[in-house]
PDB file of C-alpha atoms in Angstrom:
ATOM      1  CA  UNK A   1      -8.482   1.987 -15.191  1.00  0.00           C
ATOM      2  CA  UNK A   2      -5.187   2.306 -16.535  1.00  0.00           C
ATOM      3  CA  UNK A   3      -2.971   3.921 -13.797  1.00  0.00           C
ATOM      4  CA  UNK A   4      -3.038   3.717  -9.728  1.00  0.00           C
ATOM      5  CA  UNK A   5      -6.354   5.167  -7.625  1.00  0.00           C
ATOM      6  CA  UNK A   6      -6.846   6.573  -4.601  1.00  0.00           C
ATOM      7  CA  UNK A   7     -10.154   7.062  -3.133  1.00  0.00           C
ATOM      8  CA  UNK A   8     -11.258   9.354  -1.772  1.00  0.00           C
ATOM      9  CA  UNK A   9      -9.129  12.381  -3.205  1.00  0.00           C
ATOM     10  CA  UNK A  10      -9.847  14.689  -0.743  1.00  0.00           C
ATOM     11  CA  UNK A  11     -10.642  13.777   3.435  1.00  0.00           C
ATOM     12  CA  UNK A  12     -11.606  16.450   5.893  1.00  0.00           C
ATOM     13  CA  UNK A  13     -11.890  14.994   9.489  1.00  0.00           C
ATOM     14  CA  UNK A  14     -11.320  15.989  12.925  1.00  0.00           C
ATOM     15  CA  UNK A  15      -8.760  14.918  15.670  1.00  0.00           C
ATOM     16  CA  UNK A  16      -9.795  11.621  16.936  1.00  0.00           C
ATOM     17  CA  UNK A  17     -11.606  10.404  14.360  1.00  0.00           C
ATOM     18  CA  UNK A  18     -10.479   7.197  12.259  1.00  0.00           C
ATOM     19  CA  UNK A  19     -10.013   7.306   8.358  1.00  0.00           C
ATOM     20  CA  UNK A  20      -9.393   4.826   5.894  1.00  0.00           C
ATOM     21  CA  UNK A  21      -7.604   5.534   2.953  1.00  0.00           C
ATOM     22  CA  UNK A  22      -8.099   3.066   0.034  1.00  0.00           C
ATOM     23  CA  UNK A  23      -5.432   2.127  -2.907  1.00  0.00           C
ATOM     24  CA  UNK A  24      -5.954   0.622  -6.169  1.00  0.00           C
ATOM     25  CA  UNK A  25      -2.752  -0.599  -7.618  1.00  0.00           C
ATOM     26  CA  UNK A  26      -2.294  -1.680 -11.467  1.00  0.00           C
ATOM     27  CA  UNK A  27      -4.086  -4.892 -12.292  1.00  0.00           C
ATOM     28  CA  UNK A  28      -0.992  -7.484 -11.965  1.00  0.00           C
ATOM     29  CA  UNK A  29       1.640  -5.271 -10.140  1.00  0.00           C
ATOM     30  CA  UNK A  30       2.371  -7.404  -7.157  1.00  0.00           C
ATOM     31  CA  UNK A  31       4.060  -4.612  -5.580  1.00  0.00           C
ATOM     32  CA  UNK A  32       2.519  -1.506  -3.621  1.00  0.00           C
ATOM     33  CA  UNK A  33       3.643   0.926  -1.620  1.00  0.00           C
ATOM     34  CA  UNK A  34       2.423   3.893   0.737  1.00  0.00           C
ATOM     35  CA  UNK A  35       4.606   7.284   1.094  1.00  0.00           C
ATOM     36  CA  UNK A  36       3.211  10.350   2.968  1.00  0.00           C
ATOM     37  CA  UNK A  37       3.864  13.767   1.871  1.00  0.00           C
ATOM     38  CA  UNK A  38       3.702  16.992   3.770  1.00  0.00           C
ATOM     39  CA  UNK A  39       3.319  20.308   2.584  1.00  0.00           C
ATOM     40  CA  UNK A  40       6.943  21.618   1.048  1.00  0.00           C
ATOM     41  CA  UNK A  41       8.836  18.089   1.441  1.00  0.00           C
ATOM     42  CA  UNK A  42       9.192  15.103  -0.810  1.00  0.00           C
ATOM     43  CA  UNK A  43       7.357  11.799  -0.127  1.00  0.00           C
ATOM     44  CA  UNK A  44       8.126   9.686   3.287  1.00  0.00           C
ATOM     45  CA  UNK A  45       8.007   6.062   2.653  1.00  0.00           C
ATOM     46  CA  UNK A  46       5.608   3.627   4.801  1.00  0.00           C
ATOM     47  CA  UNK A  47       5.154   0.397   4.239  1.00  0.00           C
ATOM     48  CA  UNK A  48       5.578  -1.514   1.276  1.00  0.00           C
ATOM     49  CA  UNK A  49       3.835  -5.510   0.500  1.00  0.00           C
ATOM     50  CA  UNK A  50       4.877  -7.895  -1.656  1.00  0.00           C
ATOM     51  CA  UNK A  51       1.280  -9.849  -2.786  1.00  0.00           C
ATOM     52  CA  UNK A  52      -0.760  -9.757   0.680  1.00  0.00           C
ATOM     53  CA  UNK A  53       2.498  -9.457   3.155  1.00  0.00           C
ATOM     54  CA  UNK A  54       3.885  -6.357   4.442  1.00  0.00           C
ATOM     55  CA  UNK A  55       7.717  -6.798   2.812  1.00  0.00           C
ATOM     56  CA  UNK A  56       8.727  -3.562   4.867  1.00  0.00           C
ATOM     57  CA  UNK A  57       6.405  -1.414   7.588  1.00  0.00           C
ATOM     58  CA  UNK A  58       9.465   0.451   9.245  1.00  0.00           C
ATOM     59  CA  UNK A  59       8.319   3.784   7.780  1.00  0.00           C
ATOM     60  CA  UNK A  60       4.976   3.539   9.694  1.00  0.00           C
ATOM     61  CA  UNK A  61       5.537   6.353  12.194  1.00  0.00           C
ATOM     62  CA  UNK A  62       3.570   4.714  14.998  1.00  0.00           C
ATOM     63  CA  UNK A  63       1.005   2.123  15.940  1.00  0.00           C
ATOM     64  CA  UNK A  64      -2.139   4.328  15.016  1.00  0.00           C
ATOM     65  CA  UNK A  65      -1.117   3.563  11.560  1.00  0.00           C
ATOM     66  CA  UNK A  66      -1.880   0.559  10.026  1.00  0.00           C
ATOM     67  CA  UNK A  67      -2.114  -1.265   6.501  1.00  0.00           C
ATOM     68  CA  UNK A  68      -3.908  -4.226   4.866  1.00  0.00           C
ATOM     69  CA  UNK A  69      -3.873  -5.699   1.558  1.00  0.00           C
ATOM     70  CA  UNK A  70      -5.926  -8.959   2.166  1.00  0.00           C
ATOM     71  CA  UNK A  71      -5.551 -10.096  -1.584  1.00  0.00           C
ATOM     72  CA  UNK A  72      -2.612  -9.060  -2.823  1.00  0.00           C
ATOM     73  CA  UNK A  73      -4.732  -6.179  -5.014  1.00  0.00           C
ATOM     74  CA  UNK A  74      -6.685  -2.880  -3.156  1.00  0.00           C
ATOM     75  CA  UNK A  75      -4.898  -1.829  -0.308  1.00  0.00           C
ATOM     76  CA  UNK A  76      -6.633   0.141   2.513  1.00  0.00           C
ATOM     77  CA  UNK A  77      -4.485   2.281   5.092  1.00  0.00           C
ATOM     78  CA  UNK A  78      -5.790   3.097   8.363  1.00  0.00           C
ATOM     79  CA  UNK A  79      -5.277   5.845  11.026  1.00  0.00           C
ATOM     80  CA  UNK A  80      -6.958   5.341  14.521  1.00  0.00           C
ATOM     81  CA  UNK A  81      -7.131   8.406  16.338  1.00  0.00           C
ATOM     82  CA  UNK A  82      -6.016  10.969  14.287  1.00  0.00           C
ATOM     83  CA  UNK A  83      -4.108  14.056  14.741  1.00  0.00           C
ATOM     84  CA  UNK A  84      -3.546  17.489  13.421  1.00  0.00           C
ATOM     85  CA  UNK A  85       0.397  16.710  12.283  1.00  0.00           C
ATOM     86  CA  UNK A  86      -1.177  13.479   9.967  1.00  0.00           C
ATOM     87  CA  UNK A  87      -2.375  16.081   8.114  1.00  0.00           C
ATOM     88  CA  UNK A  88      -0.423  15.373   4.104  1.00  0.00           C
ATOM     89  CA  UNK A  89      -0.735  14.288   0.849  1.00  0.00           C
ATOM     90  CA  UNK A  90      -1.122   9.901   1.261  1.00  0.00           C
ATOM     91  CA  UNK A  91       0.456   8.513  -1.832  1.00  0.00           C
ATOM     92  CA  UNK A  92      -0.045   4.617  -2.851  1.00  0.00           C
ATOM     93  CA  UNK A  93       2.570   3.534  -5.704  1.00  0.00           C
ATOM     94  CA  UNK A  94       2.514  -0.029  -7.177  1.00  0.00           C
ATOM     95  CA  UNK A  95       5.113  -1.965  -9.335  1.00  0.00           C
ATOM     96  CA  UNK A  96       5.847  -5.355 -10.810  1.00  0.00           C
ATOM     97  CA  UNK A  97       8.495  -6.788  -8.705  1.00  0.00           C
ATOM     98  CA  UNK A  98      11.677  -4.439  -9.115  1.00  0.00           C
ATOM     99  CA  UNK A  99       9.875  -2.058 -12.040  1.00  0.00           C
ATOM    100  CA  UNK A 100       9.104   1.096 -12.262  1.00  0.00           C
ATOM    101  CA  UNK A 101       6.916   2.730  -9.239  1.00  0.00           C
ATOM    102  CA  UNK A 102       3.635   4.160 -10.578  1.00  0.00           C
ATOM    103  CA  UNK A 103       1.950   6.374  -8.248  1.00  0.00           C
ATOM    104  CA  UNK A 104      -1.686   7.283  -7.728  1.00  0.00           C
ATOM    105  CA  UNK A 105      -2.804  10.904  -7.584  1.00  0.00           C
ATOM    106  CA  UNK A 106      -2.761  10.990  -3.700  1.00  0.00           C
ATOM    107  CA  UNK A 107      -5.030  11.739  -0.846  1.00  0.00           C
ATOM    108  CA  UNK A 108      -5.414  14.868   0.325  1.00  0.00           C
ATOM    109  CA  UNK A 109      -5.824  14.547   4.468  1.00  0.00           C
ATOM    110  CA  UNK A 110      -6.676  17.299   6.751  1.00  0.00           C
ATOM    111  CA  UNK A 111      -7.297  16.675  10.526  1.00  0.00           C
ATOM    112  CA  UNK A 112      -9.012  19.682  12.118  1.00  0.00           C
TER     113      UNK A 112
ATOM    114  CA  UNK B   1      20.633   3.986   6.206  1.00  0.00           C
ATOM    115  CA  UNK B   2      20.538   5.701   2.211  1.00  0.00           C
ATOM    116  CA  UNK B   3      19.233   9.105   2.143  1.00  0.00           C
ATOM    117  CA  UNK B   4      19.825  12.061  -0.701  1.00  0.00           C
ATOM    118  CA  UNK B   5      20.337  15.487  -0.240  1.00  0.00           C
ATOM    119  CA  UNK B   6      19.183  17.700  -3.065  1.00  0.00           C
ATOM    120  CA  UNK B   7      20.898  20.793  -2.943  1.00  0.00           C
ATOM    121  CA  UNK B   8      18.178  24.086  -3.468  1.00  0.00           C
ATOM    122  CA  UNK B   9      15.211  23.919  -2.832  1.00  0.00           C
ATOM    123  CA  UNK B  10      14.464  26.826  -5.783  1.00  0.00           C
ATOM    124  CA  UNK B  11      16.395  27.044  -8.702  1.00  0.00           C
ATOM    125  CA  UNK B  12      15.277  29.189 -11.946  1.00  0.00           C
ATOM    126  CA  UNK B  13      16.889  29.622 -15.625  1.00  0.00           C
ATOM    127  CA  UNK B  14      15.737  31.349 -18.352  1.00  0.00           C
ATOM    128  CA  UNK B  15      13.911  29.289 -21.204  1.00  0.00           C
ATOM    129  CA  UNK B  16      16.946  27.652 -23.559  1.00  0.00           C
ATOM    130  CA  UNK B  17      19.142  27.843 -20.735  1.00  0.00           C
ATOM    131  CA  UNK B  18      21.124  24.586 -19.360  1.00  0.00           C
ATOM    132  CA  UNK B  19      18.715  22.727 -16.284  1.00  0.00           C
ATOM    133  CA  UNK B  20      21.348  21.493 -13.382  1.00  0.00           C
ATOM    134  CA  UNK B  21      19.839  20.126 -10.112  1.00  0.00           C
ATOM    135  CA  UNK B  22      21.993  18.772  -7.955  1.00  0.00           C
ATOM    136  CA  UNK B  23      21.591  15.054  -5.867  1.00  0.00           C
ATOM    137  CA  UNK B  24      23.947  13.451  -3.700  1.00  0.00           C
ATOM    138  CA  UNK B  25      23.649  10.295  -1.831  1.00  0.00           C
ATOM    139  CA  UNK B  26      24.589   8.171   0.773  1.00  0.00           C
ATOM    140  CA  UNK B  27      24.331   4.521   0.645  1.00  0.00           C
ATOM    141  CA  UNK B  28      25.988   1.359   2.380  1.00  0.00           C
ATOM    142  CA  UNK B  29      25.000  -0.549  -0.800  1.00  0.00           C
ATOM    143  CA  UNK B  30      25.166  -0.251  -4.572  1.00  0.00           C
ATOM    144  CA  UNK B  31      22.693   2.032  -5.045  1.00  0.00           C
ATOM    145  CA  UNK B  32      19.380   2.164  -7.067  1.00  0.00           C
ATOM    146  CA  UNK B  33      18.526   6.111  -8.329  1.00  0.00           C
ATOM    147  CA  UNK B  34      15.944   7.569  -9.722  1.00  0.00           C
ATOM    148  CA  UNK B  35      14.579  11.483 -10.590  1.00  0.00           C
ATOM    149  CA  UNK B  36      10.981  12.059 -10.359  1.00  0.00           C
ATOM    150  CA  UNK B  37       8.776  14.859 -11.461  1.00  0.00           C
ATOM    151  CA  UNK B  38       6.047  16.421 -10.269  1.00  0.00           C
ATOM    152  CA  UNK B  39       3.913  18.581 -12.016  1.00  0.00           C
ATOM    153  CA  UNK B  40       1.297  21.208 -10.376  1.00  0.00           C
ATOM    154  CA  UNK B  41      -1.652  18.905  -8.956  1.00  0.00           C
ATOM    155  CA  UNK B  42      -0.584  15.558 -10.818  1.00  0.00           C
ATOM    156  CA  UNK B  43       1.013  12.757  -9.599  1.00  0.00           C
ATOM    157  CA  UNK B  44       4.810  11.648  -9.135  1.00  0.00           C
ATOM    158  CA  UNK B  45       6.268  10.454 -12.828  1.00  0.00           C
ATOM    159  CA  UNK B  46       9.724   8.755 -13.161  1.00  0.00           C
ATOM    160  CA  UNK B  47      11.653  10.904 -15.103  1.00  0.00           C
ATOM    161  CA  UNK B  48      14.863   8.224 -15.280  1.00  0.00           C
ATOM    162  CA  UNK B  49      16.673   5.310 -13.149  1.00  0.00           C
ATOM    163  CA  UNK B  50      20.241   4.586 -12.166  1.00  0.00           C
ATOM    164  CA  UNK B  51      20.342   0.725 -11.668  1.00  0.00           C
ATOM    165  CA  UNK B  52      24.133   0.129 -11.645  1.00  0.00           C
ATOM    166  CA  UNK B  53      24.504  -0.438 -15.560  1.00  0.00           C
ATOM    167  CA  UNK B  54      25.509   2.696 -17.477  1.00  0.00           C
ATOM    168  CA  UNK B  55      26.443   5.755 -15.299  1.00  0.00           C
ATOM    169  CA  UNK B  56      24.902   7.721 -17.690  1.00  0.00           C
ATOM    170  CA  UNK B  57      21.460   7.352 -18.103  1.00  0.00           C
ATOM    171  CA  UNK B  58      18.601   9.416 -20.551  1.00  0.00           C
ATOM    172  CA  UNK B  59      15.184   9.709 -19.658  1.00  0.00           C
ATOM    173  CA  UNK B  60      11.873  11.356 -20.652  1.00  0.00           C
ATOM    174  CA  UNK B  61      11.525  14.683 -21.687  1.00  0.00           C
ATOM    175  CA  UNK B  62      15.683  15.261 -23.159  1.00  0.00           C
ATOM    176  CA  UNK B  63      16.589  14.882 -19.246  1.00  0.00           C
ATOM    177  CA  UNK B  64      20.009  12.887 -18.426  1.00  0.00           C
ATOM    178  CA  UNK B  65      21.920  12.042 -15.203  1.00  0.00           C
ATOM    179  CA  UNK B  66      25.298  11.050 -14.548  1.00  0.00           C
ATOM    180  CA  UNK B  67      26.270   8.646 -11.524  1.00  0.00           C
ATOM    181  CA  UNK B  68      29.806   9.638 -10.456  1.00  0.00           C
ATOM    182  CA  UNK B  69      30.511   7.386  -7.555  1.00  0.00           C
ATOM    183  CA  UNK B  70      33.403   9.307  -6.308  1.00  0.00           C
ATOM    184  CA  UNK B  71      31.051  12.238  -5.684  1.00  0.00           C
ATOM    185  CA  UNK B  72      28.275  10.219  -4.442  1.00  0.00           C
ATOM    186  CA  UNK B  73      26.152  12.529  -7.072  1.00  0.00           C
ATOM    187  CA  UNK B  74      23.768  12.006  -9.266  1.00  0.00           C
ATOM    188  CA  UNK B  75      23.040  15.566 -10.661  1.00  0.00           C
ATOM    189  CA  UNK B  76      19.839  15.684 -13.277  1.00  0.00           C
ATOM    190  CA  UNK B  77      20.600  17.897 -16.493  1.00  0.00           C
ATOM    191  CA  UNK B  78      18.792  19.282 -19.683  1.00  0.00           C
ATOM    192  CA  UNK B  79      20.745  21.000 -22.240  1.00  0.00           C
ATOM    193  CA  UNK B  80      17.834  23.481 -23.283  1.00  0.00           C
ATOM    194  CA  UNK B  81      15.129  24.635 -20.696  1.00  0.00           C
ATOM    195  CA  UNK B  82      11.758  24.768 -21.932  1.00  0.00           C
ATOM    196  CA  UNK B  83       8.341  26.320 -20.586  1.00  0.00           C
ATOM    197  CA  UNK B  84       6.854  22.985 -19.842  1.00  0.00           C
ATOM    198  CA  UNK B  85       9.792  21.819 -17.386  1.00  0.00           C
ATOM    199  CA  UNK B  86       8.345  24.263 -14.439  1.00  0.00           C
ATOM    200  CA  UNK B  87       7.593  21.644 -12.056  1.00  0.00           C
ATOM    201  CA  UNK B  88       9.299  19.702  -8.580  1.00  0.00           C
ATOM    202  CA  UNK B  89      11.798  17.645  -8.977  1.00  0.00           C
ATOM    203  CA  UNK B  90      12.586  14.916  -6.372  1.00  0.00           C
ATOM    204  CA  UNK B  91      16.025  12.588  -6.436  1.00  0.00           C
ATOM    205  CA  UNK B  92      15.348   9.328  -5.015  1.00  0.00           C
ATOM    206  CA  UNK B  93      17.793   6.474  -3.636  1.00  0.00           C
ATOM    207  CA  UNK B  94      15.778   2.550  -3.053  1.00  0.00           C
ATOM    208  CA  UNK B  95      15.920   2.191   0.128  1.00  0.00           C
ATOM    209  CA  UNK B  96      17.895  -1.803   0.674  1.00  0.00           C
ATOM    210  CA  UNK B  97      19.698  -0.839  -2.628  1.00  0.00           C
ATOM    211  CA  UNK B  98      17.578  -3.188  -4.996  1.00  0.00           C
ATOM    212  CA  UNK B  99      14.962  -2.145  -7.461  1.00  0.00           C
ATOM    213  CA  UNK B 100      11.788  -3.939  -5.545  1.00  0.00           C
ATOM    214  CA  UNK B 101      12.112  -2.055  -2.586  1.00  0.00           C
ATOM    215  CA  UNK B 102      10.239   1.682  -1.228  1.00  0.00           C
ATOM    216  CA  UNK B 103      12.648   4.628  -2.019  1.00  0.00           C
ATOM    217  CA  UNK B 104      13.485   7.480   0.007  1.00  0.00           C
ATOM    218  CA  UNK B 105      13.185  10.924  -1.394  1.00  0.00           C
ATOM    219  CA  UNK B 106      14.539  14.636  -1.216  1.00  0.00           C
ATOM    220  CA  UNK B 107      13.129  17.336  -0.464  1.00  0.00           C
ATOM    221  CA  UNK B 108      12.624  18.365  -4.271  1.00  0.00           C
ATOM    222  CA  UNK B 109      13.844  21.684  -6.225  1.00  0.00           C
ATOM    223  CA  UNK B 110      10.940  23.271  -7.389  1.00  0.00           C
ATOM    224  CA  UNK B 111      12.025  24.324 -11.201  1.00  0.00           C
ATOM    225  CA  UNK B 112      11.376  27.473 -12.336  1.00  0.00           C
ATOM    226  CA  UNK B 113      11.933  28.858 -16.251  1.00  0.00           C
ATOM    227  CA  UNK B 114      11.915  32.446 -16.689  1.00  0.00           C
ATOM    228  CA  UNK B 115      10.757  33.484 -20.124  1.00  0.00           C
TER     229      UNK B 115
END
């Protein structure tokens, strides 16, 4: 496709339980980045690679979260043990180095 | 550490009416800026950039903002409102001042154009 995916576009779970939440940038941006939005506020950054290393994870809010990107391409984030308050909109973004951010459509993530 | 504070979170004007929403920053480097829209259930688009060459910079749609360093603004403006402009609006500042790095957002005006 043309633009940035997210899969899937909607995930339901319950506290506890561990999600993955998978990103696929534009072919050739060697950029990507996570942001987290909740309900009313504007996007949170957290974490942003550079090819397959994590440039910048300071925005992670703790260590259930977690981030891959094994190939420099998809990029899968992770959340062990969820909770009701990671409840948001996940967004994934990807650029060519210092461009424009495109972003994907988003995640929708509720924890029951 | 750069942050922005976009000031009201509501603001509404009648259709042909000037569009002003307010941004102001903080920074401890040369900032990058940027606007972004967001329209009901799509996904963030870059309305325009501030990347430390002219302070005045056009973007999509007939928007425009001006960088005034001395006010630490960076205030998004349309001359004529339209219909089609309803939407959230989020200011934007990178967050290590260059272009290649994640940004840090407002809290977004939600735009609203009375007919």
């Amino acid at each position: 496709g043309a633009g940035v995916s997210q899969t899937p576009s909607n995930k339901v779970t319950e506290k506890g339980k561990y999600v993955e939440l998978r990103c696929d940038p534009i072919s050739g941006h060697t950029a990507l980045y996570w942001y987290r939005q909740s309900l009313g506020q504007g996007p949170e950054f957290l974490i942003y690679f550079q090819g397959t290393g994590a440039a910048d994870d300071s925005g992670l809010p703790n260590d259930r979260f977690f981030a891959v990107r094994p190939e420099g391409s998809v990029s899968t984030l992770k959340i062990q043990r969820t909770e009701r308050g990671d409840s948001a909109v996940y967004l994934c973004a990807s650029s060519l180095q210092g461009g424009e951010q495109f972003f994907g459509p988003g995640t929708r993530l509720t924890v029951l | 550490a750069q942050s922005v504070t976009q000031l009201g979170s509501h603001v509404s004007v009648s259709e042909g009416a000037l569009v002003l929403l307010r941004c102001n920053y903080s920074s401890s480097v040369p900032p990058y800026l940027f606007w972004y829209v967001q329209y009901p259930n799509q996904g963030l688009q870059l309305l325009l950039k501030y990347t430390s060459a002219a302070t005045l910079v056009k973007g999509i749609n007939g928007f425009e903002a001006e960088f005034k360093k001395s006010e630490t603004s960076f205030h998004l403006t349309k001359p004529s409102a339209h219909m089609s402009d309803a939407a959230e609006y989020f200011c934007a500042v990178s967050r290590a001042g260059g272009g290649a790095d994640g940004l840090t957002f407002g809290k977004g005006t939600h735009l609203i154009i009375q007919p």
